[in-house]
Tab-separated table of C-alpha atoms and ligand atoms in Angstrom:
chain	number	residue	atom	x	y	z
Y	1	MET	CA	18.186	-36.797	57.387
Y	2	LEU	CA	15.093	-34.654	56.851
Y	3	ASP	CA	14.838	-33.033	53.428
Y	4	ILE	CA	13.900	-29.461	54.293
Y	5	SER	CA	13.287	-26.948	51.488
Y	6	PRO	CA	16.556	-25.178	50.670
Y	7	ALA	CA	14.667	-21.863	50.578
Y	8	PHE	CA	14.959	-21.783	54.363
Y	9	ALA	CA	18.710	-21.342	54.127
Y	10	ASN	CA	17.900	-17.837	52.882
Y	11	LEU	CA	15.441	-16.916	55.604
Y	12	GLY	CA	16.840	-14.292	57.969
Y	13	THR	CA	15.498	-13.085	61.294
Y	14	GLU	CA	14.898	-10.057	63.447
Y	15	THR	CA	17.768	-9.703	65.901
Y	16	ALA	CA	15.562	-7.603	68.180
Y	17	PHE	CA	13.864	-10.793	69.377
Y	18	GLU	CA	17.204	-12.500	70.114
Y	19	VAL	CA	18.450	-9.464	72.022
Y	20	LEU	CA	15.151	-9.361	73.923
Y	21	ALA	CA	15.580	-13.015	74.942
Y	22	ARG	CA	19.187	-12.405	76.097
Y	23	ALA	CA	18.179	-9.214	77.942
Y	24	ASN	CA	15.371	-11.085	79.704
Y	25	ALA	CA	17.750	-13.911	80.669
Y	26	LEU	CA	20.202	-11.399	82.144
Y	27	LYS	CA	17.334	-9.688	83.975
Y	28	ALA	CA	16.193	-13.021	85.396
Y	29	ALA	CA	19.758	-13.547	86.609
Y	30	GLY	CA	19.452	-10.322	88.619
Y	31	LYS	CA	21.092	-7.810	86.248
Y	32	ASP	CA	19.654	-4.281	86.097
Y	33	ILE	CA	18.980	-4.307	82.351
Y	34	ILE	CA	17.826	-1.191	80.519
Y	35	ASN	CA	16.041	-2.300	77.391
Y	36	LEU	CA	16.437	0.054	74.438
Y	37	GLY	CA	16.394	-2.886	72.049
Y	38	ILE	CA	12.921	-3.977	71.060
Y	39	GLY	CA	10.760	-1.515	69.142
Y	40	GLN	CA	7.581	-1.192	71.097
Y	41	PRO	CA	5.970	1.590	73.121
Y	42	ASP	CA	6.501	1.280	76.883
Y	43	PHE	CA	2.894	2.437	77.321
Y	44	LYS	CA	-0.083	0.176	77.953
Y	45	THR	CA	-2.873	-0.139	75.414
Y	46	PRO	CA	-5.480	2.578	76.240
Y	47	PRO	CA	-8.046	1.213	78.763
Y	48	HIS	CA	-11.089	1.808	76.529
Y	49	VAL	CA	-9.464	-0.394	73.885
Y	50	VAL	CA	-8.797	-3.183	76.379
Y	51	GLU	CA	-12.398	-2.870	77.593
Y	52	ALA	CA	-13.733	-3.210	74.032
Y	53	ALA	CA	-11.904	-6.525	73.678
Y	54	ALA	CA	-13.142	-7.758	77.072
Y	55	LYS	CA	-16.695	-6.757	76.126
Y	56	ALA	CA	-16.389	-8.565	72.790
Y	57	LEU	CA	-15.453	-11.736	74.645
Y	58	ARG	CA	-18.305	-11.287	77.148
Y	59	ASP	CA	-20.701	-10.645	74.257
Y	60	GLY	CA	-19.778	-13.950	72.692
Y	61	HIS	CA	-17.522	-12.929	69.813
Y	62	HIS	CA	-15.674	-16.213	70.053
Y	63	GLY	CA	-15.936	-17.639	66.558
Y	64	TYR	CA	-14.197	-17.224	63.243
Y	65	THR	CA	-14.743	-13.890	61.555
Y	66	PRO	CA	-14.700	-13.260	57.804
Y	67	ALA	CA	-11.137	-13.875	56.563
Y	68	ASN	CA	-10.755	-10.256	55.478
Y	69	GLY	CA	-11.902	-8.935	58.878
Y	70	ILE	CA	-15.245	-7.894	60.366
Y	71	PRO	CA	-17.008	-5.273	58.208
Y	72	GLU	CA	-17.258	-2.876	61.180
Y	73	LEU	CA	-13.468	-2.819	61.492
Y	74	ARG	CA	-12.846	-2.412	57.772
Y	75	GLU	CA	-15.289	0.519	57.784
Y	76	ALA	CA	-13.480	2.001	60.799
Y	77	VAL	CA	-10.165	1.748	58.907
Y	78	VAL	CA	-11.706	3.586	55.958
Y	79	ARG	CA	-12.987	6.342	58.285
Y	80	ASP	CA	-9.586	6.593	59.955
Y	81	LEU	CA	-7.733	6.928	56.643
Y	82	HIS	CA	-10.178	9.592	55.568
Y	83	ARG	CA	-9.808	11.486	58.829
Y	84	ARG	CA	-6.024	11.346	58.777
Y	85	TYR	CA	-5.312	11.847	55.097
Y	86	GLY	CA	-8.532	12.944	53.407
Y	87	VAL	CA	-8.347	9.902	51.114
Y	88	THR	CA	-11.187	7.602	50.112
Y	89	VAL	CA	-10.599	3.869	50.280
Y	90	ASP	CA	-12.945	1.018	49.359
Y	91	PRO	CA	-13.559	-1.115	52.508
Y	92	GLY	CA	-13.618	-4.116	50.176
Y	93	LEU	CA	-9.890	-3.609	49.570
Y	94	VAL	CA	-8.943	-3.509	53.269
Y	95	LEU	CA	-7.509	-6.764	54.576
Y	96	ILE	CA	-7.272	-7.113	58.356
Y	97	VAL	CA	-4.246	-9.230	59.292
Y	98	PRO	CA	-2.458	-10.391	62.452
Y	99	GLY	CA	0.120	-7.571	62.582
Y	100	GLY	CA	1.792	-5.286	60.083
Y	101	LYS	CA	4.306	-7.973	59.182
Y	102	VAL	CA	1.715	-10.129	57.456
Y	103	THR	CA	0.980	-7.562	54.737
Y	104	MET	CA	4.715	-7.396	54.044
Y	105	PHE	CA	5.070	-11.171	53.827
Y	106	PHE	CA	2.091	-11.508	51.493
Y	107	ALA	CA	3.274	-8.709	49.197
Y	108	ILE	CA	6.787	-10.095	48.935
Y	109	MET	CA	5.535	-13.646	48.359
Y	110	MET	CA	3.235	-12.388	45.595
Y	111	PHE	CA	6.065	-10.890	43.571
Y	112	GLY	CA	9.229	-12.659	44.713
Y	113	ARG	CA	10.742	-15.496	42.726
Y	114	PRO	CA	14.117	-16.286	41.167
Y	115	GLY	CA	15.026	-13.940	38.323
Y	116	VAL	CA	13.167	-10.861	39.574
Y	117	GLU	CA	14.315	-7.950	41.731
Y	118	ILE	CA	12.661	-6.378	44.741
Y	119	MET	CA	13.959	-3.077	46.084
Y	120	TYR	CA	14.005	-2.395	49.795
Y	121	PRO	CA	15.462	0.182	52.210
Y	122	ASN	CA	18.858	-0.625	53.738
Y	123	PRO	CA	19.276	-0.135	56.645
Y	124	GLY	CA	15.647	-1.123	57.006
Y	125	PHE	CA	13.250	-3.409	58.818
Y	126	PRO	CA	15.145	-6.740	58.596
Y	127	ILE	CA	12.171	-8.794	57.521
Y	128	TYR	CA	12.095	-7.085	54.100
Y	129	GLU	CA	15.496	-8.452	53.078
Y	130	SER	CA	14.921	-11.774	54.807
Y	131	THR	CA	11.631	-12.453	53.035
Y	132	ILE	CA	12.842	-11.229	49.650
Y	133	ARG	CA	15.752	-13.671	49.826
Y	134	PHE	CA	13.441	-16.437	51.028
Y	135	SER	CA	11.231	-15.870	47.969
Y	136	GLY	CA	14.233	-16.403	45.688
Y	137	ALA	CA	14.136	-12.849	44.330
Y	138	THR	CA	17.213	-10.636	44.249
Y	139	ALA	CA	17.137	-8.100	47.080
Y	140	VAL	CA	18.211	-4.707	45.697
Y	141	PRO	CA	19.031	-2.222	48.463
Y	142	ILE	CA	17.991	1.415	48.474
Y	143	PRO	CA	20.879	2.781	50.576
Y	144	LEU	CA	19.703	5.171	53.279
Y	145	LEU	CA	22.481	7.543	54.210
Y	146	GLU	CA	23.225	9.570	57.307
Y	147	ASP	CA	24.126	12.715	55.338
Y	148	LYS	CA	20.630	12.684	53.793
Y	149	ALA	CA	19.053	12.249	57.248
Y	150	PHE	CA	18.272	8.671	56.111
Y	151	ALA	CA	15.674	9.757	53.557
Y	152	PHE	CA	15.842	8.343	50.034
Y	153	SER	CA	15.700	10.536	46.961
Y	154	ALA	CA	13.187	9.678	44.241
Y	155	ASP	CA	15.858	9.927	41.546
Y	156	ASP	CA	18.010	7.400	43.358
Y	157	VAL	CA	15.142	4.910	43.675
Y	158	LEU	CA	14.032	5.403	40.066
Y	159	SER	CA	17.611	4.962	38.801
Y	160	ARG	CA	17.732	1.483	40.356
Y	161	ILE	CA	14.687	0.179	38.469
Y	162	THR	CA	15.549	-2.461	35.869
Y	163	PRO	CA	13.347	-4.603	33.609
Y	164	LYS	CA	13.481	-7.210	36.395
Y	165	THR	CA	12.076	-4.919	39.127
Y	166	ARG	CA	8.675	-6.121	40.336
Y	167	LEU	CA	8.210	-4.441	43.699
Y	168	ILE	CA	9.624	-1.410	45.525
Y	169	ILE	CA	9.317	-1.301	49.300
Y	170	ILE	CA	9.426	2.069	51.007
Y	171	ASN	CA	9.100	2.893	54.689
Y	172	SER	CA	8.592	6.397	56.029
Y	173	PRO	CA	8.868	7.211	58.911
Y	174	ALA	CA	11.501	4.510	59.000
Y	175	ASN	CA	12.769	1.801	61.256
Y	176	PRO	CA	15.642	1.777	62.312
Y	177	THR	CA	16.753	5.267	61.272
Y	178	GLY	CA	13.761	7.471	62.072
Y	179	GLY	CA	14.149	8.964	58.579
Y	180	VAL	CA	11.137	10.741	57.071
Y	181	VAL	CA	10.961	11.172	53.305
Y	182	PRO	CA	9.852	14.703	52.312
Y	183	VAL	CA	6.566	14.844	50.436
Y	184	ILE	CA	8.270	16.388	47.407
Y	185	GLU	CA	10.382	13.245	46.987
Y	186	LEU	CA	7.291	11.040	47.263
Y	187	GLU	CA	5.624	13.183	44.596
Y	188	LYS	CA	8.671	12.814	42.344
Y	189	LEU	CA	8.717	9.080	42.931
Y	190	ALA	CA	5.014	8.767	42.159
Y	191	ALA	CA	5.468	10.793	38.957
Y	192	GLY	CA	8.530	8.778	37.919
Y	193	LEU	CA	6.716	5.497	38.468
Y	194	GLU	CA	4.347	6.438	35.658
Y	195	ARG	CA	7.193	5.387	33.356
Y	196	HIS	CA	7.262	1.944	35.013
Y	197	PRO	CA	3.687	0.685	34.958
Y	198	ASN	CA	4.657	-2.907	35.829
Y	199	VAL	CA	6.340	-2.027	39.116
Y	200	ALA	CA	4.293	-2.416	42.305
Y	201	ILE	CA	4.922	-0.398	45.480
Y	202	MET	CA	4.540	-1.444	49.080
Y	203	SER	CA	4.464	1.556	51.399
Y	204	ASP	CA	5.046	0.613	55.030
Y	205	GLU	CA	3.452	3.462	56.975
Y	206	ILE	CA	3.238	1.795	60.369
Y	207	TYR	CA	4.950	4.811	62.029
Y	208	GLY	CA	2.806	7.322	60.139
Y	209	GLN	CA	1.453	8.978	63.285
Y	210	LEU	CA	4.852	9.415	64.889
Y	211	THR	CA	6.655	12.419	63.451
Y	212	TYR	CA	8.409	15.340	65.151
Y	213	ASP	CA	9.252	19.017	64.633
Y	214	ASN	CA	8.419	20.085	61.108
Y	215	HIS	CA	8.533	16.560	59.682
Y	216	LYS	CA	5.188	15.485	58.263
Y	217	HIS	CA	4.100	12.083	57.124
Y	218	ALA	CA	2.495	11.855	53.681
Y	219	THR	CA	0.708	8.695	52.624
Y	220	MET	CA	1.263	7.092	49.241
Y	221	LEU	CA	-2.522	6.629	49.069
Y	222	ARG	CA	-2.689	10.266	47.949
Y	223	PHE	CA	-1.430	9.238	44.500
Y	224	GLU	CA	-4.603	8.011	42.838
Y	225	HIS	CA	-2.765	6.930	39.692
Y	226	LEU	CA	-0.780	4.385	41.727
Y	227	ARG	CA	-3.762	2.836	43.489
Y	228	ASP	CA	-3.883	-0.111	41.084
Y	229	ARG	CA	-0.367	-1.153	42.179
Y	230	LEU	CA	0.042	0.273	45.668
Y	231	ILE	CA	-0.046	-1.904	48.771
Y	232	LEU	CA	-0.387	0.125	51.957
Y	233	LEU	CA	0.898	-1.465	55.172
Y	234	ASP	CA	-0.365	-0.045	58.451
Y	235	GLY	CA	-1.617	-1.280	61.793
Y	236	TRP	CA	-2.253	-0.708	65.456
Y	237	SER	CA	1.000	-1.965	67.006
Y	238	LYS	CA	2.946	1.261	67.327
Y	239	THR	CA	0.206	3.901	67.260
Y	240	TYR	CA	-1.945	2.364	70.004
Y	241	ALA	CA	0.706	0.402	71.939
Y	242	MET	CA	-0.796	-2.874	70.729
Y	243	THR	CA	2.254	-4.879	69.587
Y	244	GLY	CA	1.132	-8.029	71.395
Y	245	TRP	CA	-2.421	-7.970	70.076
Y	246	ARG	CA	-1.296	-8.838	66.563
Y	247	LEU	CA	-3.494	-6.560	64.546
Y	248	GLY	CA	-2.680	-4.791	61.300
Y	249	PHE	CA	-4.206	-3.937	57.965
Y	250	GLY	CA	-3.318	-3.658	54.328
Y	251	VAL	CA	-5.033	-1.673	51.585
Y	252	TRP	CA	-4.599	-3.677	48.396
Y	253	PRO	CA	-5.040	-2.984	44.699
Y	254	LYS	CA	-8.172	-4.605	43.228
Y	255	GLU	CA	-6.154	-7.128	41.254
Y	256	LEU	CA	-4.130	-8.288	44.253
Y	257	PHE	CA	-6.821	-8.271	46.943
Y	258	PRO	CA	-8.309	-11.714	46.127
Y	259	ILE	CA	-4.821	-13.253	46.207
Y	260	ALA	CA	-4.069	-11.618	49.565
Y	261	GLU	CA	-7.394	-12.819	50.933
Y	262	LYS	CA	-6.705	-16.356	49.729
Y	263	LEU	CA	-3.290	-16.228	51.391
Y	264	ALA	CA	-5.012	-15.150	54.623
Y	265	ILE	CA	-7.375	-18.134	54.431
Y	266	ASN	CA	-4.467	-20.490	53.813
Y	267	ASP	CA	-2.365	-18.927	56.541
Y	268	HIS	CA	-4.449	-17.855	59.546
Y	269	SER	CA	-8.199	-17.962	58.600
Y	270	CYS	CA	-8.917	-14.651	60.328
Y	271	VAL	CA	-7.640	-12.377	63.067
Y	272	ASN	CA	-8.591	-12.962	66.707
Y	273	ALA	CA	-12.154	-11.607	66.951
Y	274	ALA	CA	-11.741	-9.717	70.246
Y	275	ALA	CA	-8.661	-7.931	68.916
Y	276	GLN	CA	-10.688	-6.751	65.923
Y	277	TRP	CA	-13.349	-5.207	68.195
Y	278	ALA	CA	-10.548	-3.557	70.164
Y	279	GLY	CA	-9.238	-2.179	66.862
Y	280	ILE	CA	-12.539	-0.402	66.247
Y	281	ALA	CA	-12.443	1.204	69.699
Y	282	ALA	CA	-8.879	2.363	69.030
Y	283	LEU	CA	-9.726	4.034	65.714
Y	284	ASP	CA	-13.141	5.454	66.596
Y	285	GLY	CA	-12.465	6.360	70.239
Y	286	PRO	CA	-10.556	9.293	71.756
Y	287	GLN	CA	-7.055	9.769	70.355
Y	288	ASP	CA	-5.606	11.334	73.535
Y	289	ALA	CA	-3.372	8.333	74.223
Y	290	VAL	CA	-1.838	8.605	70.749
Y	291	HIS	CA	-1.016	12.264	71.344
Y	292	THR	CA	0.292	11.609	74.867
Y	293	MET	CA	2.677	8.961	73.556
Y	294	GLN	CA	3.782	11.154	70.675
Y	295	ARG	CA	4.598	14.004	73.085
Y	296	ALA	CA	6.461	11.669	75.435
Y	297	PHE	CA	8.519	10.249	72.553
Y	298	ALA	CA	9.287	13.775	71.330
Y	299	GLU	CA	10.674	14.717	74.760
Y	300	ARG	CA	12.739	11.523	75.047
Y	301	ARG	CA	14.021	11.917	71.516
Y	302	LYS	CA	15.588	15.214	72.469
Y	303	ILE	CA	17.192	13.716	75.573
Y	304	VAL	CA	18.624	10.765	73.703
Y	305	VAL	CA	19.888	12.734	70.686
Y	306	ASP	CA	21.455	15.486	72.824
Y	307	GLY	CA	22.985	12.890	75.133
Y	308	LEU	CA	24.421	10.761	72.341
Y	309	ASN	CA	25.909	13.764	70.561
Y	310	LYS	CA	27.908	14.584	73.722
Y	311	LEU	CA	29.611	11.183	73.774
Y	312	PRO	CA	33.117	11.066	72.313
Y	313	GLY	CA	33.128	9.117	69.035
Y	314	TRP	CA	29.322	9.192	68.703
Y	315	ARG	CA	27.139	11.403	66.550
Y	316	CYS	CA	23.411	11.219	66.013
Y	317	VAL	CA	21.143	12.733	63.394
Y	318	SER	CA	17.874	13.915	64.914
Y	319	PRO	CA	15.258	11.401	63.744
Y	320	GLY	CA	12.191	12.920	62.085
Y	321	GLY	CA	9.838	10.104	63.068
Y	322	ALA	CA	9.260	6.655	64.634
Y	323	PHE	CA	10.914	6.119	68.040
Y	324	TYR	CA	14.476	5.159	67.244
Y	325	ALA	CA	17.800	6.960	67.410
Y	326	PHE	CA	20.382	5.649	64.953
Y	327	PRO	CA	23.736	7.073	66.041
Y	328	ASN	CA	26.949	6.703	64.084
Y	329	ILE	CA	29.456	5.009	66.394
Y	330	SER	CA	32.318	4.604	63.944
Y	331	GLY	CA	34.314	7.223	65.862
Y	332	THR	CA	34.535	4.849	68.845
Y	333	GLY	CA	36.622	2.384	66.832
Y	334	LEU	CA	34.134	-0.425	67.472
Y	335	ASP	CA	31.987	-2.122	64.897
Y	336	SER	CA	28.231	-2.291	65.418
Y	337	LYS	CA	28.013	-5.866	66.665
Y	338	THR	CA	30.905	-5.432	69.104
Y	339	MET	CA	29.269	-2.284	70.480
Y	340	GLN	CA	25.913	-4.079	70.844
Y	341	THR	CA	27.587	-6.936	72.770
Y	342	LYS	CA	29.707	-4.629	74.932
Y	343	LEU	CA	26.710	-2.486	75.862
Y	344	LEU	CA	24.626	-5.502	76.818
Y	345	GLU	CA	27.270	-7.531	78.628
Y	346	GLN	CA	29.256	-4.702	80.259
Y	347	ALA	CA	26.753	-1.866	80.676
Y	348	ASN	CA	23.521	-3.878	80.871
Y	349	ILE	CA	21.910	-1.914	78.037
Y	350	ALA	CA	20.071	-3.718	75.265
Y	351	THR	CA	20.477	-2.047	71.843
Y	352	ILE	CA	20.571	-3.408	68.307
Y	353	ALA	CA	23.588	-3.359	65.984
Y	354	GLY	CA	22.990	-1.364	62.800
Y	355	THR	CA	24.059	-4.395	60.752
Y	356	SER	CA	20.921	-6.223	61.944
Y	357	PHE	CA	19.104	-3.897	59.537
Y	358	GLY	CA	21.338	-4.549	56.540
Y	359	ALA	CA	24.915	-4.071	55.412
Y	360	TYR	CA	24.494	-0.276	55.184
Y	361	GLY	CA	23.884	-0.256	58.947
Y	362	GLU	CA	27.561	-0.964	59.745
Y	363	GLY	CA	28.946	1.747	62.011
Y	364	PHE	CA	25.529	2.473	63.534
Y	365	LEU	CA	23.464	1.328	66.479
Y	366	ARG	CA	19.707	1.440	67.036
Y	367	LEU	CA	18.383	2.658	70.366
Y	368	SER	CA	14.650	2.686	70.933
Y	369	TYR	CA	13.521	5.686	72.947
Y	370	ALA	CA	10.083	4.176	73.498
Y	371	ALA	CA	11.400	3.614	77.014
Y	372	ASP	CA	11.138	5.296	80.396
Y	373	LYS	CA	12.806	8.747	80.456
Y	374	ARG	CA	14.805	7.936	83.577
Y	375	ASP	CA	16.017	4.696	81.979
Y	376	ILE	CA	17.173	6.636	78.923
Y	377	GLU	CA	19.099	9.043	81.148
Y	378	ARG	CA	20.653	6.164	83.107
Y	379	ALA	CA	21.601	4.434	79.858
Y	380	LEU	CA	23.339	7.575	78.608
Y	381	GLU	CA	25.307	7.791	81.874
Y	382	ARG	CA	26.336	4.164	81.566
Y	383	ILE	CA	27.439	4.590	77.955
Y	384	ALA	CA	29.521	7.627	78.951
Y	385	ASN	CA	31.277	5.467	81.562
Y	386	LEU	CA	31.798	2.489	79.257
Y	387	LYS	CA	35.427	1.486	78.760
Y	388	VAL	CA	35.854	0.994	75.010
P	401	PLP	N1	7.035	-2.389	59.684
P	401	PLP	C1	8.010	-1.782	60.382
P	401	PLP	C2	8.814	-0.744	59.718
P	401	PLP	C3	8.242	-2.142	61.712
P	401	PLP	O1	9.204	-1.538	62.413
P	401	PLP	C4	7.458	-3.159	62.299
P	401	PLP	C5	7.689	-3.611	63.691
P	401	PLP	O2	8.679	-3.356	64.303
P	401	PLP	C6	6.467	-3.762	61.517
P	401	PLP	C7	6.278	-3.345	60.224
P	401	PLP	C8	5.650	-4.896	62.043
P	401	PLP	O3	4.659	-4.505	62.874
P	401	PLP	P1	3.731	-5.586	63.615
P	401	PLP	O4	4.320	-5.788	64.967
P	401	PLP	O5	2.386	-4.961	63.630
P	401	PLP	O6	3.765	-6.844	62.805
């Protein structure tokens, strides 16, 4: 009998990958599967970005890079943050990592241990809760509610802080709900955190460039007084359709940066060199592809939300950002998991049960509208014809 660390009993997973595997198996067996499960743009990476990676390989960028990323890319990140938000960031505090997830894992590992609490959004990206539990810390949910359009209130978050709180994770625009937290609430949160100087914040802003209507994304970097305890998570996956490239970045407080860098050296040495050169082209090059995708998602969002709201037993808040609809299906009489299974096995539509994102996701389903418009329309027709 192998004596594996008991911590692994607490490690969760991301159901999206399991659903993707099942959807692909059904597809291989000849089923006409519509995939609204996995959260990734259905667009290709812009050609000039692909070319930059190919050129990097041709130019001989085949070796290890500095563990924190090539200086040219860290400088490009600083320029990008300045362009987007008007904030100034020290390139020495930017850590290039293989995907947004890595920043999250490092931050949670830095603070998590038995006896402390880490707050996280629920429903939220499943890896938050999984990794918090893995670390031994107590996972304290910030419930995100439909009647608040899935945005948290600062007072609610602040009221959950205890002497054991070490880290608060926030995510706006959010996965899986599409919720966008109004800037006034972020300001209130930032002000309230002045009373809790030992609490760190990780702000997951990976969907920061995907907002709709009058919803606007505001970065936590704007709060200078939090910079010594703010970890910013961002990356290329969603904005530039680069999920498979595995490229992300964190902006770390001075005190934490050397620990994060050491973790990077222990974990992966550095990020794939060609991907880093592609990252520069993405940030410094034309942003047309970003705007094209944003417009396409905005159009599909309307189709999916309008369509879902016409279905008996379904209702769907219009998501302010990201590319997910998170309808309430409780009126159908089915629970989330049963609906997910029924849709996949009977209607050939891959979706994700709300409970995959935490206990507060019961009664909801996540549909990604980063999918072909015609496929979204066909999916809505199939759902309307589903025998519940
Ligand atoms: N954060 C959120 C909220 C996400 O939804 C995702 C991916 O789905 C990530 C982080 C991870 O992104 P990456 O694929 O770059 O690791």
